[in-house]
Structures are given as structure tokens and as C-alpha cells.
mmCIF file of C-alpha atoms in Angstrom:
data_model
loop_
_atom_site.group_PDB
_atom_site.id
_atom_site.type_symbol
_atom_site.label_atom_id
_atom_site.label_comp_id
_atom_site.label_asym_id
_atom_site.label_seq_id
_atom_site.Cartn_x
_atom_site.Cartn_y
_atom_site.Cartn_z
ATOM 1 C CA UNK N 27 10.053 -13.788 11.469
ATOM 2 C CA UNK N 28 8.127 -13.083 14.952
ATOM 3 C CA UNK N 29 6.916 -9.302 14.732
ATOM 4 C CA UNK N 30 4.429 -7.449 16.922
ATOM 5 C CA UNK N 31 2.343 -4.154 15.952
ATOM 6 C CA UNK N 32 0.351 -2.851 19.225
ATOM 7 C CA UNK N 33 -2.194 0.202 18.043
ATOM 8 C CA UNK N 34 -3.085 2.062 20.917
ATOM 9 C CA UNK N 35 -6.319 4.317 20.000
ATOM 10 C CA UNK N 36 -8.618 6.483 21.696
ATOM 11 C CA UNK N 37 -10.216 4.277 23.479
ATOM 12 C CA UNK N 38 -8.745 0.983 23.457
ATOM 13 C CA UNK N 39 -5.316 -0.630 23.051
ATOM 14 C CA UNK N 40 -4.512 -3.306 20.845
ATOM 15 C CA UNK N 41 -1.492 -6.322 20.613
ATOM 16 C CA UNK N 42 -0.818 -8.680 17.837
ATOM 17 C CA UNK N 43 1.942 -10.743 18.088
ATOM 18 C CA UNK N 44 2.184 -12.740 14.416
ATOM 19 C CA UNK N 45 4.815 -14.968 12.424
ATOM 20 C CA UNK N 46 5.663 -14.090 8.749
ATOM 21 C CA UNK N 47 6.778 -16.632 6.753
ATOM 22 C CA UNK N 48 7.886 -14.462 4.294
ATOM 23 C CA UNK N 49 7.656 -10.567 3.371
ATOM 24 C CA UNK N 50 4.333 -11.202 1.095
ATOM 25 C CA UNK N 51 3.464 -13.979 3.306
ATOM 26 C CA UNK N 52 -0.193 -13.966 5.597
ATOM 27 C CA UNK N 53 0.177 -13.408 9.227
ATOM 28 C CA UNK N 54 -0.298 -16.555 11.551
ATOM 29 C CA UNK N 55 -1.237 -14.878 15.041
ATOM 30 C CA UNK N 56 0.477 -16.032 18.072
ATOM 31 C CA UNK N 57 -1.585 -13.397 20.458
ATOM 32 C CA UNK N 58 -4.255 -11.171 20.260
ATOM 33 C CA UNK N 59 -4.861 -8.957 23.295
ATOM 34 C CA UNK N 60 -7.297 -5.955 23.612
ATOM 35 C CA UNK N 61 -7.928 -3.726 26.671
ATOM 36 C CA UNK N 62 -10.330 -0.570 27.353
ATOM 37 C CA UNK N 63 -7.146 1.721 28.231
ATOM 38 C CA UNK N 64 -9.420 4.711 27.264
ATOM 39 C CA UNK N 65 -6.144 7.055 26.738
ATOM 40 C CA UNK N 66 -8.041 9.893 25.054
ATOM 41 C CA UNK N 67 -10.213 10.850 27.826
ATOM 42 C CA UNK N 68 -11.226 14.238 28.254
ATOM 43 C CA UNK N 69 -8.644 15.082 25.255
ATOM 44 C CA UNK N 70 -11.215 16.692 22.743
ATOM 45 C CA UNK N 71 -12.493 19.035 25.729
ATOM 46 C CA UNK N 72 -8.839 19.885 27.294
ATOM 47 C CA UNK N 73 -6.452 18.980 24.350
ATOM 48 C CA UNK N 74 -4.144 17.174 26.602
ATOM 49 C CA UNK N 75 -3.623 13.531 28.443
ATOM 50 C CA UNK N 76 -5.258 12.843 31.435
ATOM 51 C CA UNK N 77 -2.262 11.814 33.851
ATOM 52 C CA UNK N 78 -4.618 8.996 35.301
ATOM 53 C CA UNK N 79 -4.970 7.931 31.560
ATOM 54 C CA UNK N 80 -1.857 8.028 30.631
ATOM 55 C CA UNK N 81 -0.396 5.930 33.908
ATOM 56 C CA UNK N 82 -3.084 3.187 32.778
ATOM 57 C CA UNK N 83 -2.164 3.146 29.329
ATOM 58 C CA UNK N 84 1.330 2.534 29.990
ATOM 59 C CA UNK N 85 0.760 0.177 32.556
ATOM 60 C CA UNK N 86 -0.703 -1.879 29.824
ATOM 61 C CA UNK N 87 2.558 -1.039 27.121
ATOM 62 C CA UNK N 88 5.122 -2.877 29.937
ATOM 63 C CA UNK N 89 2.337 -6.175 30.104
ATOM 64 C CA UNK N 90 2.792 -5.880 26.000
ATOM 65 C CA UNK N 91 6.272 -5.501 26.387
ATOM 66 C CA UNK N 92 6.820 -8.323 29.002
ATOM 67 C CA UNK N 93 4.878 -11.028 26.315
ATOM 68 C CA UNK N 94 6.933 -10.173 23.722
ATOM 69 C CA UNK N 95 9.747 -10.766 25.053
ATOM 70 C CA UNK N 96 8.592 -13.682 26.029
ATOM 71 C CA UNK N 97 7.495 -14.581 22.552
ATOM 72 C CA UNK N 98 10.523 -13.769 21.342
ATOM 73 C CA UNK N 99 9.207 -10.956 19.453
ATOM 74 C CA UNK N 100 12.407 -9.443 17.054
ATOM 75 C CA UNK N 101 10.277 -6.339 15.600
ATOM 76 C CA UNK N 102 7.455 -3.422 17.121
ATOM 77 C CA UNK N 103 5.676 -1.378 14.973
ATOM 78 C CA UNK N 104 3.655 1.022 17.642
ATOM 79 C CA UNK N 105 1.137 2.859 16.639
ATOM 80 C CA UNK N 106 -0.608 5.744 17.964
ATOM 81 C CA UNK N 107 -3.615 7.322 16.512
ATOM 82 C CA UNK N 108 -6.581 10.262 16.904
ATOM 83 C CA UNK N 109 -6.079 10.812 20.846
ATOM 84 C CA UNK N 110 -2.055 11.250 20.854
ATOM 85 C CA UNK N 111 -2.756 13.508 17.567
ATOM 86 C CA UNK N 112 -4.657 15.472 19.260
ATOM 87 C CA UNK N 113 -2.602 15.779 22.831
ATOM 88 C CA UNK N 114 -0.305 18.944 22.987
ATOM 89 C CA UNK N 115 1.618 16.333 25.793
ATOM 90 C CA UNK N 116 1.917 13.877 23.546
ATOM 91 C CA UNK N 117 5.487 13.963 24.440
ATOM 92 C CA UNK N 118 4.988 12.449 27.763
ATOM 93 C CA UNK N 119 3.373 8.792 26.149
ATOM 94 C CA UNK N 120 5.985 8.699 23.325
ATOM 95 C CA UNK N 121 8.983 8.688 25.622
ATOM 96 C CA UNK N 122 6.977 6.557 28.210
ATOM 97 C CA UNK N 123 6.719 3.605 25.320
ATOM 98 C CA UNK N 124 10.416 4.806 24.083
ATOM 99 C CA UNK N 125 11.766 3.674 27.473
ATOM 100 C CA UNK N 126 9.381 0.269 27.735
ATOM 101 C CA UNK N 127 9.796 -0.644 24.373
ATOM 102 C CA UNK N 128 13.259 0.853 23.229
ATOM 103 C CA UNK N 129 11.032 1.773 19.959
ATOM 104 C CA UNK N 130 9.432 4.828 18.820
ATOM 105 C CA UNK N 131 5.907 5.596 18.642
ATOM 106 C CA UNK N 132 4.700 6.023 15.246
ATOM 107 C CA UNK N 133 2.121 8.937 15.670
ATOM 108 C CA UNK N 134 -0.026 8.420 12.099
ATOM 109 C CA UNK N 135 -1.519 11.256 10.908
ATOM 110 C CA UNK N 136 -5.454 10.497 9.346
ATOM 111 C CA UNK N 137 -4.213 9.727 6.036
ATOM 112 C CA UNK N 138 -1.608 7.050 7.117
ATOM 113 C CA UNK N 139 -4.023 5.437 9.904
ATOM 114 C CA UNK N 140 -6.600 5.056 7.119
ATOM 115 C CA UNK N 141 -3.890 3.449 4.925
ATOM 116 C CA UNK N 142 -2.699 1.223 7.324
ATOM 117 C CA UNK N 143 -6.130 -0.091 7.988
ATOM 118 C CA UNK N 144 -6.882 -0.724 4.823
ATOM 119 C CA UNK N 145 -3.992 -3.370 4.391
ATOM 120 C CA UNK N 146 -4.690 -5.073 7.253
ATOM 121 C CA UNK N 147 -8.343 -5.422 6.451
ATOM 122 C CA UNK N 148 -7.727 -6.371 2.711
ATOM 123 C CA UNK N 149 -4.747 -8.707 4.053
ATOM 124 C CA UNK N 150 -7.376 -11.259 4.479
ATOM 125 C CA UNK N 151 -10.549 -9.646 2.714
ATOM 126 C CA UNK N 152 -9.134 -9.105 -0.763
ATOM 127 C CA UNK N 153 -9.973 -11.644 -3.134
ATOM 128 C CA UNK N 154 -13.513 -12.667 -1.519
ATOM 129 C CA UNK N 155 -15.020 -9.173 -2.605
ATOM 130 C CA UNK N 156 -16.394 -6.983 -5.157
ATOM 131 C CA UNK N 157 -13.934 -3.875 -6.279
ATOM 132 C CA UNK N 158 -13.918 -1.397 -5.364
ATOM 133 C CA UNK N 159 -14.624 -1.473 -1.669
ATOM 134 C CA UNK N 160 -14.343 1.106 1.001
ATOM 135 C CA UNK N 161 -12.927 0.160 4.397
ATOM 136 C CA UNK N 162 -14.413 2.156 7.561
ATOM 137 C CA UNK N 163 -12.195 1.548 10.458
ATOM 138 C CA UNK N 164 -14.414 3.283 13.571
ATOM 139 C CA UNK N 165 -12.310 4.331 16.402
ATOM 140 C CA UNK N 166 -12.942 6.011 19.723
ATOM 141 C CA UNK N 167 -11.540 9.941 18.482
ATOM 142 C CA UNK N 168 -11.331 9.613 14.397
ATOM 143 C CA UNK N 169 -13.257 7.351 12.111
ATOM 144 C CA UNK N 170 -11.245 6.330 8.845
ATOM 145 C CA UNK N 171 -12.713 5.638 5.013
ATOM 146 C CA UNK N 172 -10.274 4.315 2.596
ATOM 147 C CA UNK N 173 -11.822 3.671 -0.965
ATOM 148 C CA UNK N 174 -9.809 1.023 -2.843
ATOM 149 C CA UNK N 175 -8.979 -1.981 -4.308
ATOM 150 C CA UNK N 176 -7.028 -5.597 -3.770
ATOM 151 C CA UNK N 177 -3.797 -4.637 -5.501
ATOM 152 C CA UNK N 178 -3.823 -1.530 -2.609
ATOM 153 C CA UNK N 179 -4.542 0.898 -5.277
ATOM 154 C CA UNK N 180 -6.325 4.227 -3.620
ATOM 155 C CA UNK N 181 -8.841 5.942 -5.101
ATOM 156 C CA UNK N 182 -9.659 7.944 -2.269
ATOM 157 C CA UNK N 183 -8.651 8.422 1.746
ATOM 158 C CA UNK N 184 -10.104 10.439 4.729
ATOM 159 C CA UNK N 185 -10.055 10.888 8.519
ATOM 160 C CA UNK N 186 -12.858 12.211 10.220
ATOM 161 C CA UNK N 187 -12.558 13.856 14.007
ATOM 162 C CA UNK N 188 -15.545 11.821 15.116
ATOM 163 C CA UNK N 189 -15.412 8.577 16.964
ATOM 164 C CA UNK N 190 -17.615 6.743 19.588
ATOM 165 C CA UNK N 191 -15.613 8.642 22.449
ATOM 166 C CA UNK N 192 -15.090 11.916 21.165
ATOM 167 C CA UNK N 193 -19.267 11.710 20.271
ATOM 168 C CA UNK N 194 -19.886 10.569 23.578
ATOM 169 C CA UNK N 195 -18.266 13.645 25.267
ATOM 170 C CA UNK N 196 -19.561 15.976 22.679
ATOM 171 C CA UNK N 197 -23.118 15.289 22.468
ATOM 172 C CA UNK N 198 -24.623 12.035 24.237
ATOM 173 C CA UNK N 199 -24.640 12.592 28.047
ATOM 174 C CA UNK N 200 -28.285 11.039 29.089
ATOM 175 C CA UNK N 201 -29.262 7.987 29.897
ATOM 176 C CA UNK N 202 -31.245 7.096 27.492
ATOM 177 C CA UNK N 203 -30.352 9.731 25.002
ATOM 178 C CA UNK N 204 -32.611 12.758 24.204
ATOM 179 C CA UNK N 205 -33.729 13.205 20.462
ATOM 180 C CA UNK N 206 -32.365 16.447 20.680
ATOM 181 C CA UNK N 207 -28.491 14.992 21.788
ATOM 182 C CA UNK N 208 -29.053 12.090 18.380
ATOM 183 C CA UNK N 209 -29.785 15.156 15.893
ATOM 184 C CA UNK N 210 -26.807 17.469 17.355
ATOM 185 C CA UNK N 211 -24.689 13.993 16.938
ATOM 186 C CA UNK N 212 -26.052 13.292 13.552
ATOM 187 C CA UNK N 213 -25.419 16.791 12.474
ATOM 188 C CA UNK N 214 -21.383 16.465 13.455
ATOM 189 C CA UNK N 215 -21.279 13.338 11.633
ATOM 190 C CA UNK N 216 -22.806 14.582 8.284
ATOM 191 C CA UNK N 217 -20.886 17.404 8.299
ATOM 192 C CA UNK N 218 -17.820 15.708 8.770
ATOM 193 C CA UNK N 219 -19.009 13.221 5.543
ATOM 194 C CA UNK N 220 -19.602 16.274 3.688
ATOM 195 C CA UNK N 221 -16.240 17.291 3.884
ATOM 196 C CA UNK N 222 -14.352 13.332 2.863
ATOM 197 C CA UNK N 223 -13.947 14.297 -0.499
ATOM 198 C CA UNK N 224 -14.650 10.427 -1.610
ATOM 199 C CA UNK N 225 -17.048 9.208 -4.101
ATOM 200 C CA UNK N 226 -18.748 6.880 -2.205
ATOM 201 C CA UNK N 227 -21.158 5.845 -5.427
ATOM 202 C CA UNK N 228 -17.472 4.208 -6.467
ATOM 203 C CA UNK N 229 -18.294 1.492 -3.169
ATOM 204 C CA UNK N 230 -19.293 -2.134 -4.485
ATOM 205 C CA UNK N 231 -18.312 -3.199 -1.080
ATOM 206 C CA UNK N 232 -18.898 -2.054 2.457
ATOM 207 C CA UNK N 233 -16.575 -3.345 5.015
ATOM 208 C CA UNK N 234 -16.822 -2.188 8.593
ATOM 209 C CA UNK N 235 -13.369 -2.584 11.583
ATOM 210 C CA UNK N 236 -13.024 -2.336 15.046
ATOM 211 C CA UNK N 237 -15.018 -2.852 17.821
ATOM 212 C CA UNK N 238 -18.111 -0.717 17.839
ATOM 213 C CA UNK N 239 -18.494 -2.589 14.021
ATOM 214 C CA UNK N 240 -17.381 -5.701 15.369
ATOM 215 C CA UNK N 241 -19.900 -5.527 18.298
ATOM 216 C CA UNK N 242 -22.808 -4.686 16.512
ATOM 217 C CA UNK N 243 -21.573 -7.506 13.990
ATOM 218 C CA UNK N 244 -22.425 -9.829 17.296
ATOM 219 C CA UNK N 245 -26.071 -8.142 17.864
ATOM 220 C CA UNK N 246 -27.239 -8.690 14.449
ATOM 221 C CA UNK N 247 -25.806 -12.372 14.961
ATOM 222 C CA UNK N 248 -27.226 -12.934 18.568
ATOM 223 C CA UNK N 249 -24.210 -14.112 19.801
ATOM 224 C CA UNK N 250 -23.960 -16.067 23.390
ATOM 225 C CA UNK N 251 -20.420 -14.993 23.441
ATOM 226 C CA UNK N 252 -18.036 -13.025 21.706
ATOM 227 C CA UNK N 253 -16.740 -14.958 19.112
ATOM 228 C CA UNK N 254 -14.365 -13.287 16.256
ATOM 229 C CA UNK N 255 -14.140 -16.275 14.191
ATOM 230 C CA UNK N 256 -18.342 -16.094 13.489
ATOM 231 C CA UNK N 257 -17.226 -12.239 13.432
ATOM 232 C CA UNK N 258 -14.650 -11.963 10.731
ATOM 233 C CA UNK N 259 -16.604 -12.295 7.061
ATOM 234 C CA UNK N 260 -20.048 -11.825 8.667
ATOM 235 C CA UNK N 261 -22.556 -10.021 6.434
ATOM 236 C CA UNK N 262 -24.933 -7.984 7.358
ATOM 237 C CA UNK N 263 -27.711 -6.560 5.051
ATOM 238 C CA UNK N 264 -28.081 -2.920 5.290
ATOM 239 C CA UNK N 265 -31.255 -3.418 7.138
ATOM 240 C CA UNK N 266 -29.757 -5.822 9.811
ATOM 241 C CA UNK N 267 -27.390 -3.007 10.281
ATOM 242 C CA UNK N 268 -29.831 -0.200 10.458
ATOM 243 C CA UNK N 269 -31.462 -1.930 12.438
ATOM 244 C CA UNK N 270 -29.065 -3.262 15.103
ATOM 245 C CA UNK N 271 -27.344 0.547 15.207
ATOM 246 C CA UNK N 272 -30.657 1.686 16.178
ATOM 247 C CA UNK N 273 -31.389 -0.341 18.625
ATOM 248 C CA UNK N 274 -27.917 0.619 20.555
ATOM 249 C CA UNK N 275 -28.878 4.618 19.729
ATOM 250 C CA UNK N 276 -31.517 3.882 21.772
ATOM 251 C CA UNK N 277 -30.718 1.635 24.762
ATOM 252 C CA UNK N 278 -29.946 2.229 28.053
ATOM 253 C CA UNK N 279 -26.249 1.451 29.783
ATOM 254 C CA UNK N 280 -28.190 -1.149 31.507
ATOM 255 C CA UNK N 281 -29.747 -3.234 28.808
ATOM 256 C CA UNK N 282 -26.371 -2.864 26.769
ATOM 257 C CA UNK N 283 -24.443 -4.056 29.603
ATOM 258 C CA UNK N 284 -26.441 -7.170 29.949
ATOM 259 C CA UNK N 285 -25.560 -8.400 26.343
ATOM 260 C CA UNK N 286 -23.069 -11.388 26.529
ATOM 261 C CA UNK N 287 -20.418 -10.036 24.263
ATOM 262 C CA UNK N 288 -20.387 -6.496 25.477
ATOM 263 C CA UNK N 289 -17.307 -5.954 26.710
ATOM 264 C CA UNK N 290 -17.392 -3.942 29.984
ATOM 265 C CA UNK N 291 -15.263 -0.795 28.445
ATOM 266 C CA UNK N 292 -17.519 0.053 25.437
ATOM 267 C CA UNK N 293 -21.127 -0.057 27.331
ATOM 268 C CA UNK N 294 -20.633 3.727 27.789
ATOM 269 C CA UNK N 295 -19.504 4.788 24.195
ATOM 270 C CA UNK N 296 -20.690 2.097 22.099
ATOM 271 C CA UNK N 297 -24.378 3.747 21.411
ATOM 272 C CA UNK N 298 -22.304 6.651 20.084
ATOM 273 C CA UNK N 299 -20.440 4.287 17.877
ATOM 274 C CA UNK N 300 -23.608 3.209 16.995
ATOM 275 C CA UNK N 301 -24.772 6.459 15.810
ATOM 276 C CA UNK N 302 -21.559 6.750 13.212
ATOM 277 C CA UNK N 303 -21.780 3.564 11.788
ATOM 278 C CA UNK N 304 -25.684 4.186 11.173
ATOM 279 C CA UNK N 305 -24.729 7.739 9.395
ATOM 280 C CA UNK N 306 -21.334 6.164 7.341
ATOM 281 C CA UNK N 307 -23.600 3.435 6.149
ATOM 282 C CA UNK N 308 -27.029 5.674 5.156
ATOM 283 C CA UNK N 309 -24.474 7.703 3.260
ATOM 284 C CA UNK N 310 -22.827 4.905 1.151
ATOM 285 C CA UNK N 311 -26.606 3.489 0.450
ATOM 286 C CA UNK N 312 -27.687 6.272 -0.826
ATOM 287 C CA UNK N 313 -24.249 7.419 -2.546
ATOM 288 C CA UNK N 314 -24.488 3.953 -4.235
ATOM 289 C CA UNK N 315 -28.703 3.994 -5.011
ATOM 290 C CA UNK N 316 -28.397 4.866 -9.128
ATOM 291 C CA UNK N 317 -25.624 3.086 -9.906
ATOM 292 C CA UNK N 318 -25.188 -0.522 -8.336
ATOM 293 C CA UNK N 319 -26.983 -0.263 -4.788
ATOM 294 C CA UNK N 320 -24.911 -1.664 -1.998
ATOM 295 C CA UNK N 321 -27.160 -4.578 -0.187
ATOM 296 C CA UNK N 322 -25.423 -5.170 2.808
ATOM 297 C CA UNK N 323 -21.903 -4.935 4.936
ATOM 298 C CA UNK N 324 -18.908 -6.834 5.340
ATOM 299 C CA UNK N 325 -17.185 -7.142 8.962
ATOM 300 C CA UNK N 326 -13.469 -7.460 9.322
ATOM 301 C CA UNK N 327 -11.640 -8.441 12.660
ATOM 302 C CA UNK N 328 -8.072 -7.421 10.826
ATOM 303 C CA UNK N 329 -7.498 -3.670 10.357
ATOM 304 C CA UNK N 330 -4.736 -1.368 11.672
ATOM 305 C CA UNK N 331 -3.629 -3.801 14.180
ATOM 306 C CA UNK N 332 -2.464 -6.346 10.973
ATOM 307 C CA UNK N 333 -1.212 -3.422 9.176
ATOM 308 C CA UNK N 334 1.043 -2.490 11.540
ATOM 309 C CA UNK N 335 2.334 -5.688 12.006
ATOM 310 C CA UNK N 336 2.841 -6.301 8.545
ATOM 311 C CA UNK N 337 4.722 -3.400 8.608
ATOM 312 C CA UNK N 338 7.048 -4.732 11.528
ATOM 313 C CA UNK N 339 8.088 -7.370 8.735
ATOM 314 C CA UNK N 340 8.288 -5.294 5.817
ATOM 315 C CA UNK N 341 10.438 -3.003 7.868
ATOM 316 C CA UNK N 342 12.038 -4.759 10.930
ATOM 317 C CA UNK N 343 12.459 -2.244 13.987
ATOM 318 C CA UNK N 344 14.256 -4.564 16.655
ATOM 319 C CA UNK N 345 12.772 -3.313 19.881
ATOM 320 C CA UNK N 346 15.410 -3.024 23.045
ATOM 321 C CA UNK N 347 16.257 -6.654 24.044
ATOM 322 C CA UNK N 348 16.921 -7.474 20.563
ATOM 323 C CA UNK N 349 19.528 -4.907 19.862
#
């Protein structure tokens, strides 16, 4: 079966087109696409879609919607996450992808985003790491944990309001950033830790999604290029992490843009992602430092994208040309 999930986030959105051999079967991607759509501008300040935004976004859902139909696609699962949560005209993007698509938006609430991450990272993860481990999928408006193991047992699930966009607007406007903007960012993210109700001292593994992870993943490894294949499984010790997080806290827009696997579209928020990442993984450390210390961090390329296409298979959802 040929199925598609497309994730469209806060900040970017996402397309996998994949064949399932069977129901329990692992993905075999056809396409991957990702573009800086950036639909959840301005939406923690005003609490509604930008109309420039939205035009872009869905200017980006009929190129989705053109390759899979030219893939032969028979199944969508489209999800929408933290930014269309958020939007009181949220409205206006779900019938916008209705009538492009002929399939309805599935608008996942924190709990179900983290979920759905979590089986697409352990799709591909489980079996190569220590239970339990605790899946961090870092967004643009919400950041998800998910504690858990391989036979998608849950011992514990959260979504936290703070991403590398919705940071970015809140806190980090200079260029560098002030000490004063890093504590008041810090502060937010702690707080919002406080509150995840996990035991993170459970965590024998660390595994970091999405791009801000992804692209610090790349730092640490001194890439020449972007390259997801050096990406997916890379290990970082907590250290290399620390200190690569850091490094983006501090820089300037200029020195991040001149990094060869920066995409264009994160230079401006990425430092913020930074800055959560740094905070999720201090936490865990020192969550984990009297029982079995955690040593270092796991990077997935699969997440919510792979969940959602898995779900197109589990539970087909034949978009308009196939009906």
C-alpha cells in the first residue's frame, strides 16, 4: 500500500510519501520533502493565522497534493499540530487542505502529537536501545516528551507550549542575544518542565526529533552537508550536546547562516531551539544522576512524520482522486 502522512507544524511542513508492505510492516520512503512554511507566525502574540502565512502554507499543501497523485498515493493522514491548536481561525487552513486534499485535517491535541511521535521514532529506534527511553520531538510552538518503551507501552506523556518559534517571539529578539533575554527563556522552559508530570530518572535513553535536534546533530558532527543518513542513530555525549547548544545560544544570524547544513528557514529560530534542547537535556542528566546517569543522546530523523504515515496504513483515508 502507497500512503502519505504530511505534518504541518509551527514552523515547518513536512511530506512522506512511503510503501507498506504490510500493516506491521517498516516504511520504505518514496519522498521526503520539508519546507520552512512558518504557519504559526505571530500566533502566540495574536492567537490567530497570519493570512500571508496561511496563503504560503497552502501553497505548499497543493505541491504535496500534486506528488501524490502522481505517486499514486491511495491514503493521507494530515496532521496539524501546536500553531493550528492555538489559532481561533483554524477553520480557515482545515477547509483550505479539505478542498486540496479531499481529507480532513487531523488537529492533535499535545497528548496525541507526543504519541504519534513516539511511534514513528521507535518505528526504527526500538530494538537498538536501552528501555525505557524518552522521545523529545522539538517543534517550532510545542515541544513533546513521551517516556516509553519498544512494545509502545507509556509510562508517561506531555506537551509543553514552548518551541524554537514561539521562544523566539517571546524572549530572544537581539542579535546576539542579551544574558538577560537567555535567563527570561530559560525560566519559561523550566517552568514548563516543572509542570510534565514525568519521571525523567525512569530515562535509560535520550532520543532527540526534528530539526533544531537534527541540526545540532550536524554541528556536533561537522558536517559539509546535510546528510540524514550520518544523522539518523548519531550519538552525541551529553557534553557534545551541551556544548554544540551553547554555541548556537550564543551565535550571531550571521555565523549560523554560514554553516553548510543550515537550512535558510531555521537561522532565525534555531538558537532558540537551541536553548530548549540545552534545558530538556540538563533536566534528564540530572533527573537520571543517582540512579543510572544518562551519558549521551540519541538522534532520530523518523518522528511524527512516520507516525502519521503509519497511521495512513493502519487506517486507510483515500484522499479525493481515489474515491
Amino acid at each position: 500500500m502507497r500512503v502519505a502522512g504530511i505534518d504541518c507544524g509551527t514552523n515547518s511542513i513536512r511530506l512522506l510519501i512511503a510503501d507498506v508492505p504490510d500493516e506491521d510492516g517498516p516504511l520504505t520512503d518514496v519522498v521526503r520533502r520539508m519546507e520552512i512554511a512558518r504557519l504559526g507566525q505571530g500566533v502566540d502574540r495574536t492567537g490567530q493565522f497570519d493570512p500571508v502565512a496561511l496563503e504560503r502554507t497552502l501553497a505548499f499543501v497543493d505541491e504535496y497534493g500534486e506528488q501524490c497523485r502522481e505517486h499514486g498515493v491511495e491514503s493521507i493522514r494530515f496532521a496539524a499540530t501546536s500553531a493550528t491548536r492555538d489559532a481561533a481561525n483554524r477553520e480557515l487552513f482545515v477547509a483550505g487542505v479539505r478542498e486540496r486534499l479531499g481529507v480532513d485535517v487531523q488537529v492533535l491535541s499535545g497528548q496525541e502529537e507526543a504519541r504519534a511521535s513516539f511511534a514513528g521514532a521507535t518505528s526504527v529506534l526500538a530494538g537498538s536501545t536501552e528501555e525505557p527511553f524518552l522521545t523529545v520531538d522539538l517543534g517550532g510552538g510545542s515541544t513533546e516528551l513521551v517516556l516509553g518503551r519498544a512494545d509502545g507501552t507509556i509510562l508517561g506523556a506531555a506537551s509543553m507550549d514552548v518551541g524554537c518559534v514561539r521562544m523566539r517571539e517571546r524572549h530572544l529578539h537581539s542579535d546576539p542575544l542579551t544574558d538577560g533575554e537567555i535567563a527570561a527563556a530559560r525560566a519559561d522552559v523550566q517552568e514548563a518542565l516543572d509542570t510534565t508530570g514525568i519521571d525523567l530518572s525512569q530515562t535509560r535513553t535520550l532520543i532527540g526529533l526534528a530539526g533544531t535536534i537534527t541540526t545540532i546533530t550536524a554541528k556536533v558532527l561537522d558536517l559539509r552537508e546535510y546528510d540524514a543518513k550520518r544523522i539518523h542513530g548519531a550519538q552525541m555525549s551529553l557534553a557534545e550536546a551541551d556544548g554544540a547548544c551553547e554555541w548556537f545560544i550564543r551565535s550571531t544570524a550571521e555565523e549560523r547562516a554560514r554553516l553548510p547544513f543550515m537550512h535558510p528557514g531555521r537561522v532565525d529560530v534555531i538558537h532558540a531551539g537551541a536553548l530548549v534542547w540545552q534545558e530538556v537535556i540538563r533536566r534528564v542528566a540530572s533527573a537520571t544522576a543517582e540512579t543510572i546517569p544518562l551519558t549521551h543522546t540519541i538522534t532520530s530523523e523518523h518522528d511524527i512524520l512516520d507516525g502519521m504515515a503509519l497511521w495512513a496504513a493502519r487506517e486507510p483515508n483515500p484522499p479525493a482522486w481515489v474515491r
